[in-house]
Every structure is written in C-alpha cells, then in structure tokens.
Coordinates of C-alpha atoms in Angstrom, one line a residue:
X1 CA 0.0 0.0 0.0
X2 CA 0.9 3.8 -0.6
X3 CA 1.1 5.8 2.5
X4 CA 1.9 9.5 3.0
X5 CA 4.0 10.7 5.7
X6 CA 6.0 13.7 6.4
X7 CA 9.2 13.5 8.8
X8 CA 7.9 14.1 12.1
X9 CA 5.4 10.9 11.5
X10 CA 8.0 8.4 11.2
X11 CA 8.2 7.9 14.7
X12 CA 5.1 5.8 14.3
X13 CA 6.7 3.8 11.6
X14 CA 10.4 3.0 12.6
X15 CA 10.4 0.2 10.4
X16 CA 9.5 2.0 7.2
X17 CA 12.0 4.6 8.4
X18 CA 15.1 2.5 8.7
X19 CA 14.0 0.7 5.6
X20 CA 13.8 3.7 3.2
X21 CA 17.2 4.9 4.6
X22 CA 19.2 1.7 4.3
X23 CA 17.4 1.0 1.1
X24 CA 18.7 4.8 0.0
X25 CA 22.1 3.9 0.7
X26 CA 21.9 0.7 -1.5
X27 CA 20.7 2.5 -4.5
X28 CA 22.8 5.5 -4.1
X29 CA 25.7 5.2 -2.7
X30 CA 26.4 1.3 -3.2
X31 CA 25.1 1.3 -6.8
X32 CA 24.5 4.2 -8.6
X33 CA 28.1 5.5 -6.8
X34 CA 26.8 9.2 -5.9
X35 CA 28.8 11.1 -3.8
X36 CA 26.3 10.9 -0.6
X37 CA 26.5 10.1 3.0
X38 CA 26.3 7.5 4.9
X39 CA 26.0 7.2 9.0
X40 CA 27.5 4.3 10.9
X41 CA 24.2 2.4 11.2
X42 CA 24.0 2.2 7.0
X43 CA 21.4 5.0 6.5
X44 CA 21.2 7.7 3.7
X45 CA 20.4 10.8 4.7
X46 CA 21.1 14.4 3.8
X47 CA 20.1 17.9 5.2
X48 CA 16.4 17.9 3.2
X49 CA 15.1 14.7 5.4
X50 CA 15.8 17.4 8.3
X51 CA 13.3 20.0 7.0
X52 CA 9.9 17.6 7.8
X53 CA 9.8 16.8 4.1
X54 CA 6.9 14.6 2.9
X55 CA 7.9 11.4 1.6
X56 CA 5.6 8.6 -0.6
X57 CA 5.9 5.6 0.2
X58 CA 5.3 1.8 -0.9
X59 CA 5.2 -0.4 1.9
X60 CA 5.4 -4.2 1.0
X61 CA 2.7 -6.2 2.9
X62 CA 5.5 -7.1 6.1
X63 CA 5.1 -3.5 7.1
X64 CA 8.7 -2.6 5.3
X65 CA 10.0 -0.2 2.9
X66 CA 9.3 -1.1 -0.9
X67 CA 10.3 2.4 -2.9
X68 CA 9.7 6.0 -1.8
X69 CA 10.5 9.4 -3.1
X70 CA 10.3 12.8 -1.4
X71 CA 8.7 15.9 -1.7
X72 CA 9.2 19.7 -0.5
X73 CA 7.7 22.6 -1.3
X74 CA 9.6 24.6 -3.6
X75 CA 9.0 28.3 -1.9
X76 CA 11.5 27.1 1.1
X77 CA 14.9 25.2 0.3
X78 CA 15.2 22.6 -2.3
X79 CA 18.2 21.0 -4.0
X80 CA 17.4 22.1 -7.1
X81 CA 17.8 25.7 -5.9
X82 CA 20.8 25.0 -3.9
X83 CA 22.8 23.0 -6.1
X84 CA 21.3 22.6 -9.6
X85 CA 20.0 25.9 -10.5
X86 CA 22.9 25.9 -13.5
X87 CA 20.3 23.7 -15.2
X88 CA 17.5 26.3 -15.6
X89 CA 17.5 29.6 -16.4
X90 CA 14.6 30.3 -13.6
X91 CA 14.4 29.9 -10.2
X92 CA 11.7 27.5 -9.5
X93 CA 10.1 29.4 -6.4
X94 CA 5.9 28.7 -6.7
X95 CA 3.7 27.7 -4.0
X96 CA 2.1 25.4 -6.2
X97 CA 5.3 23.9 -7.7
X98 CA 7.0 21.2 -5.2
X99 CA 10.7 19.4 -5.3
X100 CA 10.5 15.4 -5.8
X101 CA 13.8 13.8 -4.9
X102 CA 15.1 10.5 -3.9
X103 CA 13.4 8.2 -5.9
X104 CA 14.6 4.8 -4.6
X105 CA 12.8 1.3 -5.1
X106 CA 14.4 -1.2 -2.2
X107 CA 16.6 -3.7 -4.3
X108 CA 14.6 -6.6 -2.6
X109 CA 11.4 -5.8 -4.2
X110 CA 10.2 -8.4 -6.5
X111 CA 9.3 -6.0 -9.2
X112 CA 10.6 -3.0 -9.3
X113 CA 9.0 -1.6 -12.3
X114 CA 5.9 -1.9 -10.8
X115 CA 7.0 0.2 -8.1
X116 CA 8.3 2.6 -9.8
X117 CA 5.1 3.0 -11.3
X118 CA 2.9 2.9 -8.1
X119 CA 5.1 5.7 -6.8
X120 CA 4.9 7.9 -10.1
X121 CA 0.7 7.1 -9.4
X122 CA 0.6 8.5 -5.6
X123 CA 3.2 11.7 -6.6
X124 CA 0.8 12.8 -9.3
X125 CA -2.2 11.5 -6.8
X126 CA -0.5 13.8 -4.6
X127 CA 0.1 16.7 -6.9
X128 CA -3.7 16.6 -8.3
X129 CA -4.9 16.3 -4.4
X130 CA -3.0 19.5 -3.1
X131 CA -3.8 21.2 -6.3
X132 CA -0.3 21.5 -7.4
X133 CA 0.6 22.3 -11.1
X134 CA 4.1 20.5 -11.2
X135 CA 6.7 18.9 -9.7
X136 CA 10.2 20.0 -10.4
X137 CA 13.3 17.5 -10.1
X138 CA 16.6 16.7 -11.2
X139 CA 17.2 13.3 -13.3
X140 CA 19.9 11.4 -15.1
X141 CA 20.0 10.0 -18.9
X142 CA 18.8 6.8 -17.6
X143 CA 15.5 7.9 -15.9
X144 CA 14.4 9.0 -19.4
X145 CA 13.2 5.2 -20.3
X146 CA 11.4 5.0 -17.7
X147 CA 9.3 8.4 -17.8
X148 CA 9.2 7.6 -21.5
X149 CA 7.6 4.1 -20.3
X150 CA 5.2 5.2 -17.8
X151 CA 3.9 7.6 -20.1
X152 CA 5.0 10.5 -18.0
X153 CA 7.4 12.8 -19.4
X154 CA 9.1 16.1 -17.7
X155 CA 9.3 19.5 -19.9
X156 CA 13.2 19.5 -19.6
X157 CA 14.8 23.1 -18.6
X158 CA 18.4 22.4 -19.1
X159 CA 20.7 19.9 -19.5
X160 CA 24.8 19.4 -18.5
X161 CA 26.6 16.5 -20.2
X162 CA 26.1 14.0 -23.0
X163 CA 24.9 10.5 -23.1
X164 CA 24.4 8.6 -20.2
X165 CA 26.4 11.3 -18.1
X166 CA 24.1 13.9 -18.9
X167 CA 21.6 15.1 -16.0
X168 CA 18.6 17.6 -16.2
X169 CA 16.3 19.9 -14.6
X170 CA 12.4 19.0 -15.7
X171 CA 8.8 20.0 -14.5
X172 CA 6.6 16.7 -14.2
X173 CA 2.9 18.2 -14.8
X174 CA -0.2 17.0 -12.8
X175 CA -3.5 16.1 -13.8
X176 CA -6.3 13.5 -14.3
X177 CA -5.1 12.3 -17.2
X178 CA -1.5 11.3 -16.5
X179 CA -3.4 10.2 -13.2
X180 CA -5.3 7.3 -15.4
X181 CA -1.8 6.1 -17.8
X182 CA -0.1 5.8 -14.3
X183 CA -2.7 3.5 -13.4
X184 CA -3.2 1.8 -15.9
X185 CA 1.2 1.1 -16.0
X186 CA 0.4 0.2 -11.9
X187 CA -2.1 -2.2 -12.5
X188 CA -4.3 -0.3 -10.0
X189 CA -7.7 1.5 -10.3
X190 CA -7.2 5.2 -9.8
X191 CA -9.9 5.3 -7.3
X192 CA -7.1 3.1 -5.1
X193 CA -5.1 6.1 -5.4
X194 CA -7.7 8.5 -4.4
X195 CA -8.3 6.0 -1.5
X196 CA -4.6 6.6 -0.3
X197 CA -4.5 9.7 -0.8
X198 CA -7.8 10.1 1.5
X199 CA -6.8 7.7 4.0
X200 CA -4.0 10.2 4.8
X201 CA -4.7 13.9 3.9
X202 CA -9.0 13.6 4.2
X203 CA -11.6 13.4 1.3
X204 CA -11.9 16.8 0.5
X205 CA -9.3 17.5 -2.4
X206 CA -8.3 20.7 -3.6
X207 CA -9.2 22.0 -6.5
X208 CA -7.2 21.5 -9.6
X209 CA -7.0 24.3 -12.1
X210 CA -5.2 23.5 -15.2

C-alpha cells in the first residue's frame, strides 16, 4: 500500500523509516556510486530529510519499505535551488510547484517496475490532491526510459553533459489524465489512489486548475 508521511510521523513507523534509509544507501551510494553520506548504522540521509519533508511511500505487505520518493515545497529550500539551479534559467520558487527527490525502489522488491510505477501514481495523486501544477526534479540520462515508459514525461529546462552522463532539470505536470496512464502502468484503479490519498490527507481535495 501507498502511505503519506512527512518527517515528524516516522516515529510511528520506525520500520519504514530505517528501511527507506538503508534501502537509500543501496541505491545511491552502493550502486549508482553518488557522492552521498552515509552514518554508521548504513542510512542515507542528507540535510532535506531534516526539514519535515513529505515522503511517498510503498510499503510491501511485512510492514517494510518497498520504494519511496520525497517531496518539498519549492518556496522554502530545495536541492534544485541549492545546487542545480545551473540547469534552468529560472528559479523554481511557486507555492504550487513542489521538489521530488530521492526516488529509490528497495533492491529486494520483487518488481521493481511496478514500483516505480505505483510511486509515479501517488506523486501525481499527490500533486492533483494538493492542487499542485508541477513537480520539479533533477534526473539522469537513464531515468528518461522509464518516464518515457510510464507515459509520463518532464518538460526539460536544461541539460549538462552528454549520453548517459548527462543530468537535467524538468517539471513533471499534474493532472487526471496522467493520473489514469499511471494506473493503468500500476495495475491499479485510480480510485485506489484516491483511497490513499484520502486515508492520509482527508476526502476533500483541492481543486485543480489546469
């Protein structure tokens, strides 16, 4: 299942904590080799999880950590700001724009495509349910399959590099539509993701305006 839960909640859930952060460190720093930190107990963390981001979250039917990503909202610090804004040629500063970052599926997941996709579901769940208009992020070559797959493209702002080595700023853009191909990819009904969304944030949604 998909649950939402900023920072200070994770005290309720130390199990999907740990599990997102060792799972973090796997995928980043073990195999994808980025220059990231990690503590002495084998967690991933970096001064963003310390400003009571709110993360999405598959948790695998044990009660552990299955993928996750994080968001923040992009009028207070984000890492695009801080460090990437060489990739734009705006600052991305809009109340109803919001940060993702650390996309990680846990390595033991038994299909991680599938993940991927149920994660991409909740963010734009999310987005459409806070009436956001987009998501900004930073992304490598390889990440472009995959958007490409799910059927859910960014609008690229600027690119450094070439090939695989190349990494971008993009805005991700929410609405029902992408909300139904994500889905569909998922395998799941998108009144499932509404349900999630609900379970943790209430039924009344805001309003989108396109």
């Amino acid at each position: 299942m998909i649950r939402y839960l900023y920072a200070d909640q994770f005290g309720a859930y130390p199990k999907l904590h740990t599990g997102m952060l060792e799972d973090r460190a796997a995928q980043f720093h073990d195999r994808l080799k980025w220059d990231v930190t990690v503590d002495a107990n084998g967690y991933e963390r970096d001064q963003y999880d310390a400003l009571n981001p709110l993360y999405v979250i598959w948790e695998t039917p044990a009660g552990g950590h299955g993928g996750s990503m994080r968001f923040l909202p992009s009028t207070g610090r984000t890492m695009l700001n801080d460090f990437f804004s060489h990739l734009s040629d705006r600052v991305i500063c809009d109340e109803r724009i919001w940060e993702t970052t650390r996309f990680c599926v846990s390595p033991a997941a038994p299909d991680g495509a599938r993940i991927a996709a149920l994660l991409m579901l909740a963010g734009a769940q999310l987005g459409v349910g806070h009436g956001l208009t987009h998501a900004a992020g930073v992304f490598d070559a390889r990440m472009i399959r995959i958007y490409r797959k799910l059927g859910w493209c960014p609008k690229v702002l600027g690119t450094q590099g070439r090939g695989q080595d190349a990494i971008s700023a993009g805005l991700w853009t929410f609405d029902a539509d992408h909300l139904a191909r994500l889905a569909a990819k998922a395998g799941v009904s998108t009144e499932a993701a509404a349900h999630w969304y609900a379970r943790a944030f209430g039924h009344k949604q805001a309003q989108f305006a396109a």
